[in-house]
Tab-separated table of C-alpha atoms and ligand atoms in Angstrom:
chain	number	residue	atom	x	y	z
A	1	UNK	CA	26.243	0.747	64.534
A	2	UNK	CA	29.271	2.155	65.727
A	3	UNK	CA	29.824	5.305	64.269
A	4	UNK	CA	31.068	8.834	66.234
A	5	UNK	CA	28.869	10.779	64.107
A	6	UNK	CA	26.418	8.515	62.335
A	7	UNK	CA	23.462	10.212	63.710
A	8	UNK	CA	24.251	13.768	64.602
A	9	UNK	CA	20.585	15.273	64.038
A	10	UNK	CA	18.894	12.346	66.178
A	11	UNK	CA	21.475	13.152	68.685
A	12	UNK	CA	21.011	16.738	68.672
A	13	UNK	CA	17.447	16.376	68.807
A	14	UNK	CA	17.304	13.819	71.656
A	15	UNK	CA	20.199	15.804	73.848
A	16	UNK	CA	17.730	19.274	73.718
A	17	UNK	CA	14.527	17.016	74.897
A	18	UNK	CA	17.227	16.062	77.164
A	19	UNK	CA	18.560	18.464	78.545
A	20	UNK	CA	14.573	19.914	79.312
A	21	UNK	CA	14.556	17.552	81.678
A	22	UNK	CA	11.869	18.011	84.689
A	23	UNK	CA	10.287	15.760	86.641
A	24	UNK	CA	6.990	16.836	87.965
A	25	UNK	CA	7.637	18.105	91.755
A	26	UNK	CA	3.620	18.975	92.182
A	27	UNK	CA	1.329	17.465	94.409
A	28	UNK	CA	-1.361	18.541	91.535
A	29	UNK	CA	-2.164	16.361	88.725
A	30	UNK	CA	-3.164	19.689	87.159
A	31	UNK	CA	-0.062	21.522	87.326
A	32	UNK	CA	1.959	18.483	86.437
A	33	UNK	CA	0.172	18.010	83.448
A	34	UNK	CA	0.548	21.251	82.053
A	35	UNK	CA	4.405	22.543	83.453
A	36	UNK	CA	5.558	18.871	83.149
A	37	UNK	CA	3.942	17.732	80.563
A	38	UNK	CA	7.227	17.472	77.962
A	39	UNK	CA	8.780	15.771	80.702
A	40	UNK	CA	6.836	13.476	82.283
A	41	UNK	CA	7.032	10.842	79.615
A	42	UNK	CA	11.010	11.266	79.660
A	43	UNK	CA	11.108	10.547	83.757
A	44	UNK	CA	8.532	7.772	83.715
A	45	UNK	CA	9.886	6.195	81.182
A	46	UNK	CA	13.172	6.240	82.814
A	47	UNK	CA	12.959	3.373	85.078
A	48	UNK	CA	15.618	4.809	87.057
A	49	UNK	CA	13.355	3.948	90.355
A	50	UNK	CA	12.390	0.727	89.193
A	51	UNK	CA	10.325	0.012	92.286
A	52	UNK	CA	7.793	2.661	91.365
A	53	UNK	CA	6.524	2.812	87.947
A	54	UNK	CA	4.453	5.645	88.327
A	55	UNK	CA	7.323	7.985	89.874
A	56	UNK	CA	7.161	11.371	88.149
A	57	UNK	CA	9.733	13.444	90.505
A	58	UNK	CA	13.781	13.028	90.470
A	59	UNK	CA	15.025	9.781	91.715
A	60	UNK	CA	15.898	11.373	95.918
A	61	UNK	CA	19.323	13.151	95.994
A	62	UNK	CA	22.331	11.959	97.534
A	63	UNK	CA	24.968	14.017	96.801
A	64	UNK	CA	24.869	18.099	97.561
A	65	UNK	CA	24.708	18.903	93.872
A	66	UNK	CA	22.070	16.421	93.278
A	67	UNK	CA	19.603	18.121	96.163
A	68	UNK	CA	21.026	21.253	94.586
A	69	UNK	CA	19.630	20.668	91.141
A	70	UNK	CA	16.479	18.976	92.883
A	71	UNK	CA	15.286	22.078	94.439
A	72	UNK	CA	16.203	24.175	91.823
A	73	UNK	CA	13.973	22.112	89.457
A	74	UNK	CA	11.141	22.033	92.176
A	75	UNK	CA	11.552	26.070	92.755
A	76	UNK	CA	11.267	26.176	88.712
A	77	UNK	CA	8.135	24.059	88.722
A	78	UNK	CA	6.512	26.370	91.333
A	79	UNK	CA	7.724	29.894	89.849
A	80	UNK	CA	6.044	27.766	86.284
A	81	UNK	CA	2.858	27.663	88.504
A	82	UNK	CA	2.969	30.874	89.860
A	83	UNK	CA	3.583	32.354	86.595
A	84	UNK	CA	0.599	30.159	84.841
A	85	UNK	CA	-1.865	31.067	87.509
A	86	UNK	CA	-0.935	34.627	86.642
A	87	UNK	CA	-1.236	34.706	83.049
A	88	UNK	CA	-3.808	32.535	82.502
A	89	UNK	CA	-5.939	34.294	85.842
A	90	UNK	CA	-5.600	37.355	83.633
A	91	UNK	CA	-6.890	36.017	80.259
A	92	UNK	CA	-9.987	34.229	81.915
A	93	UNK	CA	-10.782	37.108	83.882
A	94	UNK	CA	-10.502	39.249	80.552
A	95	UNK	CA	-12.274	36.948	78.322
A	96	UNK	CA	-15.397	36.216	80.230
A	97	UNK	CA	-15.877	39.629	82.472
A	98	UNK	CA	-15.778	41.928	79.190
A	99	UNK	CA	-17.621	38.935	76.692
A	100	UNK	CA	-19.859	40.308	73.921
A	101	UNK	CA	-23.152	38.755	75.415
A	102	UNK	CA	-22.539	40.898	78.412
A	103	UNK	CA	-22.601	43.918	76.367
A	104	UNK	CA	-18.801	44.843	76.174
A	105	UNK	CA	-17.513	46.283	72.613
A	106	UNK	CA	-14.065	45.527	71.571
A	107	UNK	CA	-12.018	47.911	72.750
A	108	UNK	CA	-9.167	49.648	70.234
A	109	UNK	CA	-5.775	49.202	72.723
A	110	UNK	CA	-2.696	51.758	71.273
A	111	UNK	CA	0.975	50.722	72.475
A	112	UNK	CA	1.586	51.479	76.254
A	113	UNK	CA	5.169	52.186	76.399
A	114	UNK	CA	4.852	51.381	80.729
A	115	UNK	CA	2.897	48.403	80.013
A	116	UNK	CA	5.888	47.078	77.660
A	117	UNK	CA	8.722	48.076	80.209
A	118	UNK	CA	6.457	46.464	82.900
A	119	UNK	CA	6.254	43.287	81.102
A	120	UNK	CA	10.318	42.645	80.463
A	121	UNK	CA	11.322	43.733	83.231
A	122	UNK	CA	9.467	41.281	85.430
A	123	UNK	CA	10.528	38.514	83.251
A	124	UNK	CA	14.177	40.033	82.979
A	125	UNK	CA	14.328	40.018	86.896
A	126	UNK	CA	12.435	36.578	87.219
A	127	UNK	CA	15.381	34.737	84.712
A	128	UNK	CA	18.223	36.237	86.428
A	129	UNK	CA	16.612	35.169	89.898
A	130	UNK	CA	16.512	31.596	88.159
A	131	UNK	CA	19.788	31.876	86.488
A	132	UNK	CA	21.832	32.792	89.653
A	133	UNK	CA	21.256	29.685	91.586
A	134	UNK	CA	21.840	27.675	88.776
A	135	UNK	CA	24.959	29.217	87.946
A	136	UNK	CA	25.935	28.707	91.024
A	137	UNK	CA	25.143	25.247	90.917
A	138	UNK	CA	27.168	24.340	87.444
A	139	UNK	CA	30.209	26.367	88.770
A	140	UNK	CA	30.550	24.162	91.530
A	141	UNK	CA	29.794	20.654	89.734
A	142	UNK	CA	32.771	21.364	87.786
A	143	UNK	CA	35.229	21.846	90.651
A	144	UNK	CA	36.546	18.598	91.076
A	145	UNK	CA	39.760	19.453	92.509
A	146	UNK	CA	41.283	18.007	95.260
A	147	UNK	CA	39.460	14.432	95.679
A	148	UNK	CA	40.236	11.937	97.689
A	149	UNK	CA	39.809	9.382	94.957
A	150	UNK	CA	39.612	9.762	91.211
A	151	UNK	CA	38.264	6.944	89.001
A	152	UNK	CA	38.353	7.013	85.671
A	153	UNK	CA	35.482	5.465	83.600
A	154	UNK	CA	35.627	4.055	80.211
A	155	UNK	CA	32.417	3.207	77.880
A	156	UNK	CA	32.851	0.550	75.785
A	157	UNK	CA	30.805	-1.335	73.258
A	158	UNK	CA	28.945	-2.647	75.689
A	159	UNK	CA	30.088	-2.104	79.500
A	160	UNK	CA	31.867	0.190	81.143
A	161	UNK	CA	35.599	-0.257	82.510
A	162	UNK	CA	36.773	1.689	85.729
A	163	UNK	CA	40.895	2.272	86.640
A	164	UNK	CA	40.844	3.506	90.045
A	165	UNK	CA	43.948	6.076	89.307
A	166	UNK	CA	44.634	7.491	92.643
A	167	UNK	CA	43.708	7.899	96.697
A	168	UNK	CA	42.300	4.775	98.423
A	169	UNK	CA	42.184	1.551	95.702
A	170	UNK	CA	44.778	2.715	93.246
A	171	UNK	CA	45.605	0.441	90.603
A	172	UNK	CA	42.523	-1.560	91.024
A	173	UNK	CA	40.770	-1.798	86.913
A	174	UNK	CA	37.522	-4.170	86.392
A	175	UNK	CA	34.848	-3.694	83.720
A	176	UNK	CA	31.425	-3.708	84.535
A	177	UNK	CA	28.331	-5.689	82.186
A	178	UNK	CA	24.903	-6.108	82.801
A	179	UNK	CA	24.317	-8.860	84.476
A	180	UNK	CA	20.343	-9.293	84.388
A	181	UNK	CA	20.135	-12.888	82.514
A	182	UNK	CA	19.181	-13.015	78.967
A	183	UNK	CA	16.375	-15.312	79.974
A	184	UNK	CA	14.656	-12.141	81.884
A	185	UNK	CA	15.609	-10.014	78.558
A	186	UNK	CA	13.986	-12.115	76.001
A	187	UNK	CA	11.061	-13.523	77.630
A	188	UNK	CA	8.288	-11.772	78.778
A	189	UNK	CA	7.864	-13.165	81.764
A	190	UNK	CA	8.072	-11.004	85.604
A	191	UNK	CA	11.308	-8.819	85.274
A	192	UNK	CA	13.084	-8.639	88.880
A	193	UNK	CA	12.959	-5.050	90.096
A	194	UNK	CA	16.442	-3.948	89.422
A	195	UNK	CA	15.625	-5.131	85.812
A	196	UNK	CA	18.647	-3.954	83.250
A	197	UNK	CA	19.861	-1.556	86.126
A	198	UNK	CA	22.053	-4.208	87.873
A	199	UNK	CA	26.053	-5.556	87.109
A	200	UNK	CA	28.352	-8.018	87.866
A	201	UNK	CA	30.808	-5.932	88.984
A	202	UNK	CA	29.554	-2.174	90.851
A	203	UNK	CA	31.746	0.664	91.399
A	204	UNK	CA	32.956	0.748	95.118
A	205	UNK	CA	33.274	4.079	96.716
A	206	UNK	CA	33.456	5.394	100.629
A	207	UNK	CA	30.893	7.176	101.508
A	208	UNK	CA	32.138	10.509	102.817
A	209	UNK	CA	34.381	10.896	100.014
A	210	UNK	CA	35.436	13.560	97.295
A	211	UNK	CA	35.339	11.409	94.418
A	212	UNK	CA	36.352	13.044	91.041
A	213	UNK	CA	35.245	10.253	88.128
A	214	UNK	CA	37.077	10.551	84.809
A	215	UNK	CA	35.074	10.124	82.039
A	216	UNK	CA	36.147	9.073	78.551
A	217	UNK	CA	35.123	6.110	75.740
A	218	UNK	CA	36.611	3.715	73.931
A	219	UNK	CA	34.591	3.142	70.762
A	220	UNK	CA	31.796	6.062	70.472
A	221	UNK	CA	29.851	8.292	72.521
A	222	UNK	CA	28.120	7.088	75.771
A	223	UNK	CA	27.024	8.674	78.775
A	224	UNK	CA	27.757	8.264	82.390
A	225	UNK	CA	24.366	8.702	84.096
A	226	UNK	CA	23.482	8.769	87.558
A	227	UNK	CA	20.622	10.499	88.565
A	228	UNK	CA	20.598	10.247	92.449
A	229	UNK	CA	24.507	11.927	92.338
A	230	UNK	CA	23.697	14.384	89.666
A	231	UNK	CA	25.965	13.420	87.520
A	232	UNK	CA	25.265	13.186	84.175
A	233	UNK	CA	28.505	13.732	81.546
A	234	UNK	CA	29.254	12.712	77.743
A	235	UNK	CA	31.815	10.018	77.565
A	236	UNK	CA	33.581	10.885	73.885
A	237	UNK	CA	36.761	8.735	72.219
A	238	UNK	CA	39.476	11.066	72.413
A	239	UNK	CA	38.790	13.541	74.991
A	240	UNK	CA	38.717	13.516	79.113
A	241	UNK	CA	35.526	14.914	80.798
A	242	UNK	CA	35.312	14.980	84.489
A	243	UNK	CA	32.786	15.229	87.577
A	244	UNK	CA	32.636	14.177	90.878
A	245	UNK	CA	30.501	13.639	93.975
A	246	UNK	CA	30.965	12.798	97.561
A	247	UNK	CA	27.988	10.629	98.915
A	248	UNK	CA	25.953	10.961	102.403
A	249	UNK	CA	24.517	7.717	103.036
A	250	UNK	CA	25.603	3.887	102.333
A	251	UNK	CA	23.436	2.666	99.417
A	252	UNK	CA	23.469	1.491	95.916
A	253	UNK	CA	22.803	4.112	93.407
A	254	UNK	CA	21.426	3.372	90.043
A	255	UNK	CA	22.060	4.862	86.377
A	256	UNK	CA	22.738	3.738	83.000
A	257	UNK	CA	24.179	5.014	79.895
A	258	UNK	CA	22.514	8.100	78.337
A	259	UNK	CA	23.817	7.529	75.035
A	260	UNK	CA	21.168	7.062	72.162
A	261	UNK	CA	22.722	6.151	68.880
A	262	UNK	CA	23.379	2.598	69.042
A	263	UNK	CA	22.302	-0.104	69.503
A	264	UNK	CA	23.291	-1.457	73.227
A	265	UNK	CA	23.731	1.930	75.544
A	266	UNK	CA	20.369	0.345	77.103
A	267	UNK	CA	22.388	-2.463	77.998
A	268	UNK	CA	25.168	-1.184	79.887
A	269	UNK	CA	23.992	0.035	83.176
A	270	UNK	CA	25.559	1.779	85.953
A	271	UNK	CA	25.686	0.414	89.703
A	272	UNK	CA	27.498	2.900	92.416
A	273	UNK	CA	28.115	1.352	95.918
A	274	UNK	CA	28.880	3.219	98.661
A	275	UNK	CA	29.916	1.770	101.618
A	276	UNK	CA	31.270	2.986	105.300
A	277	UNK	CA	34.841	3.586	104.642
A	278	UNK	CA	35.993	0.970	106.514
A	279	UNK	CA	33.992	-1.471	104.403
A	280	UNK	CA	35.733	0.154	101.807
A	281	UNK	CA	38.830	-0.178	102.653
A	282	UNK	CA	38.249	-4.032	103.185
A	283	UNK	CA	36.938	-4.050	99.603
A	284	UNK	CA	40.409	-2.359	98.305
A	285	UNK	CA	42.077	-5.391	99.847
A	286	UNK	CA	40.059	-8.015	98.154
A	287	UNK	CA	40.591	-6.177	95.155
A	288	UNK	CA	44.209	-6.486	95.533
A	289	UNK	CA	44.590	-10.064	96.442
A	290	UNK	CA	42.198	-11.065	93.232
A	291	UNK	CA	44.173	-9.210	91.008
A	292	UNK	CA	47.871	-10.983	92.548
A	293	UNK	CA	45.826	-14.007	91.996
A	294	UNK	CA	45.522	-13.052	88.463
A	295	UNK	CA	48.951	-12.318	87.863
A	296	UNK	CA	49.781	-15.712	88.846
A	297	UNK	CA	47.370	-17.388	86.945
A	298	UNK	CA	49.367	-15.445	83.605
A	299	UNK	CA	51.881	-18.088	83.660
A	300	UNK	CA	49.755	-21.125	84.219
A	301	UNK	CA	48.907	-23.870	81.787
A	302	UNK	CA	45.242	-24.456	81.779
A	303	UNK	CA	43.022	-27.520	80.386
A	304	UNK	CA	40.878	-27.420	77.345
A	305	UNK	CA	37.929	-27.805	79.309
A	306	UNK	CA	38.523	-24.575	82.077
A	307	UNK	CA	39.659	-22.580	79.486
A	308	UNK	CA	36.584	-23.531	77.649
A	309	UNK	CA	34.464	-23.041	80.652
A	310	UNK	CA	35.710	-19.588	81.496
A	311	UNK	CA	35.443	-18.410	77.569
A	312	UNK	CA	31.965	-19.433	77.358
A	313	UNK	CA	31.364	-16.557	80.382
A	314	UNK	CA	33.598	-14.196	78.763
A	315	UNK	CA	31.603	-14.956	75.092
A	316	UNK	CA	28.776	-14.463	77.444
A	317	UNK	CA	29.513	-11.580	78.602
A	318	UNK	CA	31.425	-9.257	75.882
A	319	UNK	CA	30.529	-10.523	72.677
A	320	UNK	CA	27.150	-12.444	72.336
A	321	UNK	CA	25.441	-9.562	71.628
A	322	UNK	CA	26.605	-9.521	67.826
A	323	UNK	CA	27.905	-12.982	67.483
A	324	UNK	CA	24.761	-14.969	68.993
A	325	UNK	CA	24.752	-17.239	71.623
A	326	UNK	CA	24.952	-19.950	68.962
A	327	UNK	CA	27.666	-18.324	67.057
A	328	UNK	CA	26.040	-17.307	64.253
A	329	UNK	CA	26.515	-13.718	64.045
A	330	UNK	CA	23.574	-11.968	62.434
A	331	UNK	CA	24.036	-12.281	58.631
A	332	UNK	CA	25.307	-9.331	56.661
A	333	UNK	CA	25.830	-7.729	60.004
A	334	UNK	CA	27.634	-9.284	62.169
A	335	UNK	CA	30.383	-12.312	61.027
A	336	UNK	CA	29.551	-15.833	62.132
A	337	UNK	CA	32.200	-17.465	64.309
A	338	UNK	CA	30.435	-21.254	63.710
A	339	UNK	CA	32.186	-22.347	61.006
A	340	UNK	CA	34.169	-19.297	60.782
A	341	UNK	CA	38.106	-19.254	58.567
A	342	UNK	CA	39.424	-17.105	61.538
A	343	UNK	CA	38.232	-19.058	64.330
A	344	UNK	CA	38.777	-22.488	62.589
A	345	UNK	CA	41.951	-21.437	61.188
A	346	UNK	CA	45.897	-20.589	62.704
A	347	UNK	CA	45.561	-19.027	66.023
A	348	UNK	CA	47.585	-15.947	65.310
A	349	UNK	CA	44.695	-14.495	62.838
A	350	UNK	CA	42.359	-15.026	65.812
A	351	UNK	CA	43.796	-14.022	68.431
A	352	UNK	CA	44.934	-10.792	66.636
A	353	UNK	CA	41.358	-9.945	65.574
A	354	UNK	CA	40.440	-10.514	69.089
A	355	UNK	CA	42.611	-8.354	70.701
A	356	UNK	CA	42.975	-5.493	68.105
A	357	UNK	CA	39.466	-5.532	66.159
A	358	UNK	CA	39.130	-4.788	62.738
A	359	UNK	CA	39.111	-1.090	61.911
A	360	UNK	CA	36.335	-0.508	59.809
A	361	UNK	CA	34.069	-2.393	61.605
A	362	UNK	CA	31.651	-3.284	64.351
A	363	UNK	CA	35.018	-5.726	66.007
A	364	UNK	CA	36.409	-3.701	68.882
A	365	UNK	CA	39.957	-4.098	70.328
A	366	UNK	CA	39.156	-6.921	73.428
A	367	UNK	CA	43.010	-5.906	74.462
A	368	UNK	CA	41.177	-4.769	77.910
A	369	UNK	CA	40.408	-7.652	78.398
A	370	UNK	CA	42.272	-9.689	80.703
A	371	UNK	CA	45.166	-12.421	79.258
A	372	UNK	CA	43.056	-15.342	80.964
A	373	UNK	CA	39.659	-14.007	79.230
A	374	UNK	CA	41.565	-13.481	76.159
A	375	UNK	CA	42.801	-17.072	76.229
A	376	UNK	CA	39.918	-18.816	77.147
A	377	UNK	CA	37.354	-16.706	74.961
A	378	UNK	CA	39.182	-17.826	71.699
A	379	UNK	CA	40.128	-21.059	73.286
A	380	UNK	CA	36.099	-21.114	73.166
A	381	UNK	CA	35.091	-20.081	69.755
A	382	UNK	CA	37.867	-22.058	68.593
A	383	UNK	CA	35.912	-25.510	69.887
A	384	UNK	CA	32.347	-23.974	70.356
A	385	UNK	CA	29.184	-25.103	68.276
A	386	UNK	CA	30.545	-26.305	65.125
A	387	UNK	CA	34.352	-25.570	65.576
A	388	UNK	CA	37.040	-28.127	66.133
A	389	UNK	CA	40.005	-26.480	66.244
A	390	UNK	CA	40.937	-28.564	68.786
A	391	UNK	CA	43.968	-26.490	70.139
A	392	UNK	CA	44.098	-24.198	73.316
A	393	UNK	CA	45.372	-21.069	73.701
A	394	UNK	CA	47.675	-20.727	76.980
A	395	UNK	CA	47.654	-17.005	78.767
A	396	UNK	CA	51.323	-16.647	78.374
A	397	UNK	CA	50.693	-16.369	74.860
A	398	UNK	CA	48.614	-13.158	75.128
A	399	UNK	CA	51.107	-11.989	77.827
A	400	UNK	CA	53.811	-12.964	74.932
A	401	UNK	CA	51.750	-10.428	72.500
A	402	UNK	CA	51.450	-7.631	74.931
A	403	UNK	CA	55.417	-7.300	74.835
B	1	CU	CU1	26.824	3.654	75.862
């Protein structure tokens, strides 16, 4: 898993079904079947309106490109129609008016030089009557200047991390994980309705708003997803892609990453909330006073047991998917931490393979990660399941490292 480029044809492949993406805007099971039909499976399958497992159209826009791009896609679908009635109304008509049993001889047709102009022009005007809007519509997704806040977004190995960087909430940074419980994931039992689609920690926004959101990654590709603001943009190590969207009504707005290769992109949904500005700015302030909070905590002396506590939620959280709950990796993939020379042995080693990763490998840099989490998740593995360490590791001493 990991790899930028490991699976460049898949990739390719999935992005073109991708990018074909239509819903299914007819009333007409008919017409849905046959215009939709590559697309259908794609949107179902989706889950992005969880309530509704049968929903074939867009999830309902909320931003102005979003309703943009819906009824472009639903004036497609009916110029499809149109154009299928047309054709096919033709060939019928042909076929069974001039059949052989009716006494019709097959005729002996020459080229028609009007016939041939007729049929590319239509189509030639018909694509550029398509193509306008739609230009139209791209030209102004990509204008993201002047917003009134810009957050940048960060994929990650499994979660996504937001920096607010300017306008209302500067300076406030969280990362956001799944936070449906692994119970619901591994047993089969009734999933709750926002099923995979719901975090611990949403992205805040005013409704109102010009909101420009940053989009990069960490570790490989991902995908910032959501469908109801029409936004839908590559994340890629290395390189800053932008969009942005101002939303109409207060609501929580649904998406996930789009990413395919890899293992976890399923697992690391998206949650927007927009709220009334003033709502908002209340949020900014709670923000604010958690994070002083945390700058206090930096130089305060914990007990085994908190620090233990608080790792197990951060082990929880960022890194049972490959090391197991019960710490024993998956063998030959990923290392087991029971039992485990680093996380039995002198701090340092651990603590630097948390922070910094291993290059090479599946072990991401955790240095995002705050000094307390830091602390307390190898505080954790350090006494967890078979380990007995039996030391703690203090925040100041990941402060002391980031120096
Ligand atoms: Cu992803």
């Amino acid at each position: 898993m990991g790899s930028v480029t490991h699976c460049g044809i898949l990739e390719l492949l999935a992005r073109t079904v991708i990018s074909n993406q239509v819903g299914g805007n007819m009333s007409s099971k008919a017409a849905a079947s046959i215009v939709g039909m590559m697309a259908i499976a794609l949107y179902s399958g989706m889950g992005m309106a969880a309530a509704d497992p049968y929903q074939l159209n867009l999830p309902e826009p909320q931003t102005i490109i979003a309703r943009q791009i819906y009824d472009q896609h639903t004036m497609l679908l009916w110029i499809c129609l149109a154009i299928f009635i047309g054709v096919f109304g033709v060939m019928f008509y042909s076929v069974l008016k001039h059949r052989k049993s009716v006494g019709y001889k097959a005729a002996n047709f020459h080229h028609s030089t009007t016939v041939e102009i007729i049929w590319t022009i239509i189509p030639f005007f018909i694509l550029v009557g398509m193509a306008f809007p739609a230009t139209k519509t791209i030209i102004a997704m990509k204008d993201t200047s002047s917003p009134d806040i810009t957050i940048k977004t960060t994929g990650y190995q499994w979660k996504w991390g937001y920096d607010y960087l300017t306008g209302e909430g500067e300076g406030i940074s969280f990362l956001s994980n799944l936070a449906t419980p692994r119970a619901q994931i591994e047993n089969a039992s009734p999933k709750e309705e926002n099923y995979l689609l719901e975090v611990d920690n949403p992205v805040v926004v005013p409704v109102g708003k010009k909101v420009r959101i940053i989009i990069t990654a960490n570790d490989v590709l991902h995908a910032w997803w959501v469908p109801a603001l029409g936004v839908k943009q590559d994340a890629i190590p290395g390189y800053i892609r932008d969009a942005w969207f101002t939303i109409d009504k207060p609501g929580t707005y649904r998406g996930q990453c789009a990413e395919l290769c890899g293992k976890d992109h399923g697992f690391m949904p998206i949650v927007v909330e927009a709220v009334e500005p003033e709502k908002y700015t209340q949020w900014v302030a709670e923000q604010k006073s958690k994070s002083a909070a945390a700058v206090v905590d930096v130089s305060k002396e914990f007990t085994m047991d908190e620090l233990k506590a608080e790792g197990e939620k951060v082990y929880a959280a960022n890194c049972v998917a490959c090391h197991q709950a019960n710490g024993k990796g998956i063998p030959g993939t990923f290392a087991a931490l029971d039992g485990s020379k680093v996380a039995t042995g002198p701090k340092a080693g651990h603590i630097d393979i948390v922070m910094n990763g291993k290059t090479g490998t599946a072990m991401a840099a955790f240095k995002h990660l705050s000094d307390v989490q830091i602390a307390a998740v190898v505080t954790y593995e350090r006494n967890a399941w078979g380990n007995t360490a039996g030391d703690v590791v203090q925040p100041s001493e990941i402060n002391e490292l980031r120096k």
